XYZ file of C-alpha atoms in Angstrom:
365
model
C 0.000 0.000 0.000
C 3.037 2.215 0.726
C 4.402 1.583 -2.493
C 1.370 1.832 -4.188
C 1.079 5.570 -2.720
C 4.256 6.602 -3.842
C 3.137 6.279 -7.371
C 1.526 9.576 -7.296
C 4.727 11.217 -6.674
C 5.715 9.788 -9.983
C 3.391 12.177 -11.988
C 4.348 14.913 -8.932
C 7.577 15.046 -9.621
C 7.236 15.156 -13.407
C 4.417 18.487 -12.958
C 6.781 19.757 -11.191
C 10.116 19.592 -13.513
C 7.328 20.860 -15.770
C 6.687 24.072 -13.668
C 10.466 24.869 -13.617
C 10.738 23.989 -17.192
C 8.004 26.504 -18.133
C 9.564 29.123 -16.176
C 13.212 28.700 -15.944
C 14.714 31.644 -13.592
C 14.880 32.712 -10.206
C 10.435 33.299 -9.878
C 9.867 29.740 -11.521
C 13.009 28.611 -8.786
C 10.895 30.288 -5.998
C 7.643 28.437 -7.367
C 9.065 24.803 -7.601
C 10.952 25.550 -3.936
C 7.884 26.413 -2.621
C 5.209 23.710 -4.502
C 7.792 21.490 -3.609
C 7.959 21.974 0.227
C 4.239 21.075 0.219
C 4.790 17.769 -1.566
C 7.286 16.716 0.581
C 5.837 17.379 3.931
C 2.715 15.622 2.639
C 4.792 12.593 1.569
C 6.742 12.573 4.725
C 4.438 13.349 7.328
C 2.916 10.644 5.767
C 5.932 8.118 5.789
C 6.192 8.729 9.517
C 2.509 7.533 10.251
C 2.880 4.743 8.566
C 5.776 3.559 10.589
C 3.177 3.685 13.686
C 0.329 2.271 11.923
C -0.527 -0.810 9.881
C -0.646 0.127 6.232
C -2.749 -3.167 5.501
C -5.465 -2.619 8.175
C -8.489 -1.904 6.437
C -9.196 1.522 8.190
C -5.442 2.578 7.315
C -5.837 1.722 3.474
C -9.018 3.753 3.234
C -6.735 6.641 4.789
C -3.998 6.422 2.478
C -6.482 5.974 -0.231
C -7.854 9.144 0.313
C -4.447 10.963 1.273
C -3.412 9.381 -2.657
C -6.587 11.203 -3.947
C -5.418 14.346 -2.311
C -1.690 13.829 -3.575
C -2.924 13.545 -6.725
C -5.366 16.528 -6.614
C -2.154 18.087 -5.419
C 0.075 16.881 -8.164
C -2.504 18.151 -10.962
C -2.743 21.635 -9.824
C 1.244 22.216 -9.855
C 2.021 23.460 -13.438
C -1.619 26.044 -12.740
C -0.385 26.277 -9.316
C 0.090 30.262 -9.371
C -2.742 30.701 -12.102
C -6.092 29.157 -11.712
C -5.422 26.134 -9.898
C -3.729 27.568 -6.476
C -6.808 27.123 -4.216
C -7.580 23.338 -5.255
C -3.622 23.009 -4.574
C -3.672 24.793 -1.393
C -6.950 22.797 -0.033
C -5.964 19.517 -0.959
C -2.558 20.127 1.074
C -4.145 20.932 4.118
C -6.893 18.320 4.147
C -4.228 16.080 3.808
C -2.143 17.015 6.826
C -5.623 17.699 8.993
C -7.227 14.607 7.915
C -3.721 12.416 8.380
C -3.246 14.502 12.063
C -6.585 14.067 12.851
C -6.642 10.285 11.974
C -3.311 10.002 14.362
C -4.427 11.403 17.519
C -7.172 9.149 17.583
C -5.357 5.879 16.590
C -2.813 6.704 19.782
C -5.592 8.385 21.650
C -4.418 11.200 24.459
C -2.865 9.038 27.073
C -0.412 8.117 25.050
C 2.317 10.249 24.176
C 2.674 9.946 20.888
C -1.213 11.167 21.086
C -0.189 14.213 22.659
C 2.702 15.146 20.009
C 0.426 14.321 17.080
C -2.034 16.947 18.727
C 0.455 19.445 18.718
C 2.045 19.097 14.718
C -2.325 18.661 14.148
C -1.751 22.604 15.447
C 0.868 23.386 13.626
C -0.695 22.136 10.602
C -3.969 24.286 11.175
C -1.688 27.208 11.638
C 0.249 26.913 8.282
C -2.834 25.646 6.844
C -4.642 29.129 6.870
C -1.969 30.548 4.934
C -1.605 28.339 2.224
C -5.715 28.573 2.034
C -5.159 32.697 2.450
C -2.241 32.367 -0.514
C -4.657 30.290 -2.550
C -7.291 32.504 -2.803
C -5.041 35.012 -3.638
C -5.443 35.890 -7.562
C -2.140 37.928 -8.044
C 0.601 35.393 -8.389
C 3.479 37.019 -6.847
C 1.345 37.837 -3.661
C 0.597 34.478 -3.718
C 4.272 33.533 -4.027
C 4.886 35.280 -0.952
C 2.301 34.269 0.881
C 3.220 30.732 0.159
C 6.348 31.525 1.105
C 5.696 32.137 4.867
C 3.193 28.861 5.045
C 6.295 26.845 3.487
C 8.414 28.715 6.401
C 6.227 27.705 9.152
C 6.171 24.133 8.150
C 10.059 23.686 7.659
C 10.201 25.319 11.201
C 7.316 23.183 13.228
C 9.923 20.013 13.068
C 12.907 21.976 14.443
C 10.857 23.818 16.949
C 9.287 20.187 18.343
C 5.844 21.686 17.589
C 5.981 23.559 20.353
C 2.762 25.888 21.125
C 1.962 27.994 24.130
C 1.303 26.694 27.496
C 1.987 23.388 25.610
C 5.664 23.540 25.391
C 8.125 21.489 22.625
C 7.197 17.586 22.011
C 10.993 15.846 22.693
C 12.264 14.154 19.735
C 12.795 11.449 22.597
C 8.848 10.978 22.620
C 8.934 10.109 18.764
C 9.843 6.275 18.653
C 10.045 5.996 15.240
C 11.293 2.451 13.052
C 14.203 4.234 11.635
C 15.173 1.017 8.934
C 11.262 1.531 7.642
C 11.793 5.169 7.064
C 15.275 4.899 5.805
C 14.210 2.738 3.112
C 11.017 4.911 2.214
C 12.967 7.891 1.417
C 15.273 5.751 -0.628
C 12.296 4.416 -2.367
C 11.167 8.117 -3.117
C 14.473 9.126 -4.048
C 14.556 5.990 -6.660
C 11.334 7.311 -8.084
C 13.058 11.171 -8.551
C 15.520 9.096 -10.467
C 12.965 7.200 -12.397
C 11.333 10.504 -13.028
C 14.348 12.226 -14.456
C 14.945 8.595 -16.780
C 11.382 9.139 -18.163
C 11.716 13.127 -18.903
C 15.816 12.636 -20.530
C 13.423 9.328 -23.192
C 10.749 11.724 -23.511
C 13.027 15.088 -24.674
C 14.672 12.345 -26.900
C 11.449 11.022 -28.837
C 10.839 14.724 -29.180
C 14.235 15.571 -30.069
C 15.409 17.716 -33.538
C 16.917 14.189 -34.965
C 20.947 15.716 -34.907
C 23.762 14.200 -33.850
C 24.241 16.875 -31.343
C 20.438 15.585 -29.568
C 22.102 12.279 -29.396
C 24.912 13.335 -27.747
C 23.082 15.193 -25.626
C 20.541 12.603 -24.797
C 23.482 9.656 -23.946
C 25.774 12.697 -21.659
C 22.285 13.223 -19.788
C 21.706 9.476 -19.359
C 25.133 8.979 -18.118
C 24.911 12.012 -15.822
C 22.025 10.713 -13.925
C 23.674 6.986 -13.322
C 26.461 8.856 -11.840
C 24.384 10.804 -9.695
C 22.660 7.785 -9.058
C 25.895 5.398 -8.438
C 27.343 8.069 -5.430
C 24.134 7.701 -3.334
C 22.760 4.333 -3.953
C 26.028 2.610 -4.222
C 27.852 3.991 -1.686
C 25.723 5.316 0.736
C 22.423 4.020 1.329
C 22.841 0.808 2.734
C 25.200 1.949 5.494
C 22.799 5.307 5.958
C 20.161 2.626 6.671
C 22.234 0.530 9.065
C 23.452 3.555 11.147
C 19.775 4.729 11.704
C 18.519 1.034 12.712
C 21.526 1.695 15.490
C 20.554 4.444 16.737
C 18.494 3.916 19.074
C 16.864 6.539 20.977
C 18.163 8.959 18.978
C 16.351 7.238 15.925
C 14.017 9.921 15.616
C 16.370 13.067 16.052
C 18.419 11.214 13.156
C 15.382 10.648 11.309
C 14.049 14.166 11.034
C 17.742 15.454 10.307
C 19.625 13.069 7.637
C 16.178 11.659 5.577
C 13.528 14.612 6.521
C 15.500 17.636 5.623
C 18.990 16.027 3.440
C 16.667 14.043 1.535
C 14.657 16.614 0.797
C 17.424 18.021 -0.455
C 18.244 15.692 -2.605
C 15.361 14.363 -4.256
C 14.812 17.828 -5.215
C 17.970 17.741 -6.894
C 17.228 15.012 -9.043
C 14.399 16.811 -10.292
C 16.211 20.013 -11.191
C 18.763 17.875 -13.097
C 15.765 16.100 -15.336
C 15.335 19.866 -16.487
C 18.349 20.453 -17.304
C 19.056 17.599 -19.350
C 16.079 17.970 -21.250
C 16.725 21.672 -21.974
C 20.146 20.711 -23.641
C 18.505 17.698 -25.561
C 16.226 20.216 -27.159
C 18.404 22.793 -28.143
C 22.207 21.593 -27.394
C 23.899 23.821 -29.858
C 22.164 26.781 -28.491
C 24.633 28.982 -26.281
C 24.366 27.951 -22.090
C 24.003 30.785 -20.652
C 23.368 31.768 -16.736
C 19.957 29.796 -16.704
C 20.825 26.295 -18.134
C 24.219 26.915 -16.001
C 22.506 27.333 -12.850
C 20.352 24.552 -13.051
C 23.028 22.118 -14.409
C 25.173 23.077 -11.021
C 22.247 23.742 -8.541
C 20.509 20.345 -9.190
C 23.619 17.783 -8.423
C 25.074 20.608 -5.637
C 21.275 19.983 -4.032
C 21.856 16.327 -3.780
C 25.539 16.456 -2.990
C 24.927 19.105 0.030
C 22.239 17.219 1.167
C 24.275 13.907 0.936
C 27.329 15.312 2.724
C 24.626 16.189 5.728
C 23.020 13.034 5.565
C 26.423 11.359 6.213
C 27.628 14.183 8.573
C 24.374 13.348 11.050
C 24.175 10.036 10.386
C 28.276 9.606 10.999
C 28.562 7.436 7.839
C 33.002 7.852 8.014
C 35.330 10.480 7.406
C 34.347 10.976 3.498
C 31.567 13.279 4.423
C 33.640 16.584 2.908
C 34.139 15.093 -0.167
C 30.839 15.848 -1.987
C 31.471 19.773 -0.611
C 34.526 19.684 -2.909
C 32.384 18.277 -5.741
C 30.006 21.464 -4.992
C 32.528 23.639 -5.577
C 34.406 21.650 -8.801
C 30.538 21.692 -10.351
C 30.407 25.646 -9.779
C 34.016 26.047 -11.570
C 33.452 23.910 -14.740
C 29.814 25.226 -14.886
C 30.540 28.971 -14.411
C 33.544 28.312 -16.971
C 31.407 26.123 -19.689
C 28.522 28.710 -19.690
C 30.709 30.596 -22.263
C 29.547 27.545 -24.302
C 26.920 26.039 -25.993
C 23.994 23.777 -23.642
C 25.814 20.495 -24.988
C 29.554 21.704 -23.418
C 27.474 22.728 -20.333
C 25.936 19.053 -20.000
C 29.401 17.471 -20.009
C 31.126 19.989 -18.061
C 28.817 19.068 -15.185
C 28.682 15.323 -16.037
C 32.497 15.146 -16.255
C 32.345 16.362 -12.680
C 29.662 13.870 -11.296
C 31.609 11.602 -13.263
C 34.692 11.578 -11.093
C 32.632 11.983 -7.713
C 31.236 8.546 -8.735
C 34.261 6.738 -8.873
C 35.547 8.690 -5.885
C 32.651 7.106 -3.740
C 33.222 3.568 -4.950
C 37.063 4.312 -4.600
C 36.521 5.437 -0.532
C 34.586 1.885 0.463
């Protein structure tokens, strides 16, 4: 059934490489940050429950049925997301995270803790919920940006700030036993499907593509760019990431929310930002770079590599931690550099780069 949710997040995640696509600069950077912020937290809040609760119970799959609906309400309002579509996005968001808090609290019930702390993010998600419902019904689409903004704010900030509310105080990470191997492995899973994502949009831009030998290049540079990506998480890192969380113990849940709530946020949104870039170039590669396709073809693997070098930074995962910060800062030299080129010199600069991080990671095991 978990599986079988994630699947929305397969047409997610391509809406949203769309939205960027359409509107590639620093507003349509701001609009994807900000849509995407609100698909994660629905997908992880999400994750977490069903670490508590039995995803084949009857009463669970009718919940996650209806969260998928929502999802994919969600998910079909992204590319009109700032246009005509913002309010269905905005309500389906937060009768997601009221129905899902609501559907907690009772499960636990208020004598148990975890009852208690489920109250609390229930108030935190009422709280940022009428401002995404404000920002919704707000017709101008920068006002709405903004608006969106601060509800986005607020629900990056509830986590960190243990949901605390007045005369209630913080909820201890301590409280939160969570199954850390189960939620490991769903973020991997999610991360697999940004990959799978990116796979689909690079065949797509190729079908599509002007029939040179230039779009060929393009297309097999882009495919090899994403197995390299690919290659320094899932080959190197996940496995032990997994293992070190199942360790941890009580701290399980403080690990949780750090290395796979907020680095693998990071880094799935990455992997989307790169599936626009690559088709861009596959479209027109002997156009010249410039500062847009640059940006995107160093922001989206410097997403996943900062959020990787966190991930194994919290999660202690051995010394080679700095190593993908180096990579950051090789990706910003060759991509600054190459943007004197044409798209196609762009997409190898970068991949060149990913290229040797990939066989540094299998190098440091």
């Amino acid at each position: 059934m978990e599986l079988f949710f994630d699947l929305v997040y397969v047409f997610a995640f391509t809406q949203l490489s769309e939205l960027l696509y359409d509107n590639l600069g620093w507003l349509g950077a701001a609009e994807m940050a900000v849509i995407f912020v609100a698909l994660w937290w629905s997908w992880s809040y999400t994750a977490w429950a069903t670490g508590w609760i039995d995803p084949e119970r009857i009463p669970v799959v009718a919940l996650l049925g209806l969260l998928m609906l929502l999802s994919l309400v969600m998910a079909a309002s992204i590319v009109e997301g700032f246009a005509e579509r913002g309010e269905a996005f905005a309500l389906a968001y937060v009768a997601m995270q009221l129905l899902r808090g609501g559907f907690m609290v009772r499960a636990f019930g208020m004598r148990d803790p975890m009852g208690r702390n489920y109250l609390q993010l229930l108030g935190w998600s009422a709280l940022s919920g009428a401002i995404w419902i404000v920002g919704g019904a707000i017709h101008d689409s920068h006002t709405r940006l903004l608006v969106w903004l601060a509800a986005a704010a607020v629900d990056l900030l509830a986590p960190a700030l243990g949901f605390r509310l007045p005369g209630a105080g913080a909820t201890p990470m301590a409280d939160w036993s969570v199954a850390g191997g189960h939620l490991a492995e769903r973020c991997q899973l999610l991360l697999m499907i940004a990959f799978g994502e990116s796979i689909m949009r690079v065949g797509e831009a190729w079908v599509h593509r002007d029939g040179s030998f230039a779009a060929d290049c393009a297309f097999v540079i882009g495919f090899v760019w994403v197995v390299c990506l690919w290659s320094v998480y899932f080959l190197h890192h996940a496995e032990p990431g997994a293992k070190a969380i199942e360790r941890a113990g009580a701290q399980a849940a403080r690990l949780a929310r750090s290395a796979y709530m907020y680095a693998h946020a990071a880094m799935v949104a990455g992997v989307v930002v790169v599936a626009v870039a690559i088709h861009r170039v596959i479209e027109a590669p002997s156009a010249a770079s410039g500062a847009g396709l640059a940006a995107i073809c160093v922001c989206g693997p410097a997403l996943l590599l900062v959020g990787l070098t966190f991930s194994k930074r919290w999660l202690g995962h051995g010394p080679g931690h700095r190593w993908p910060l180096i990579g950051v800062v090789a990706l910003a030299a060759m991509g600054a550099a190459a943007a004197f080129g044409d798209q196609l010199l762009e997409l190898g600069a970068v991949t060149a780069v990913s290229a040797v991080l990939a066989v540094r990671a299998q190098l440091s095991d």
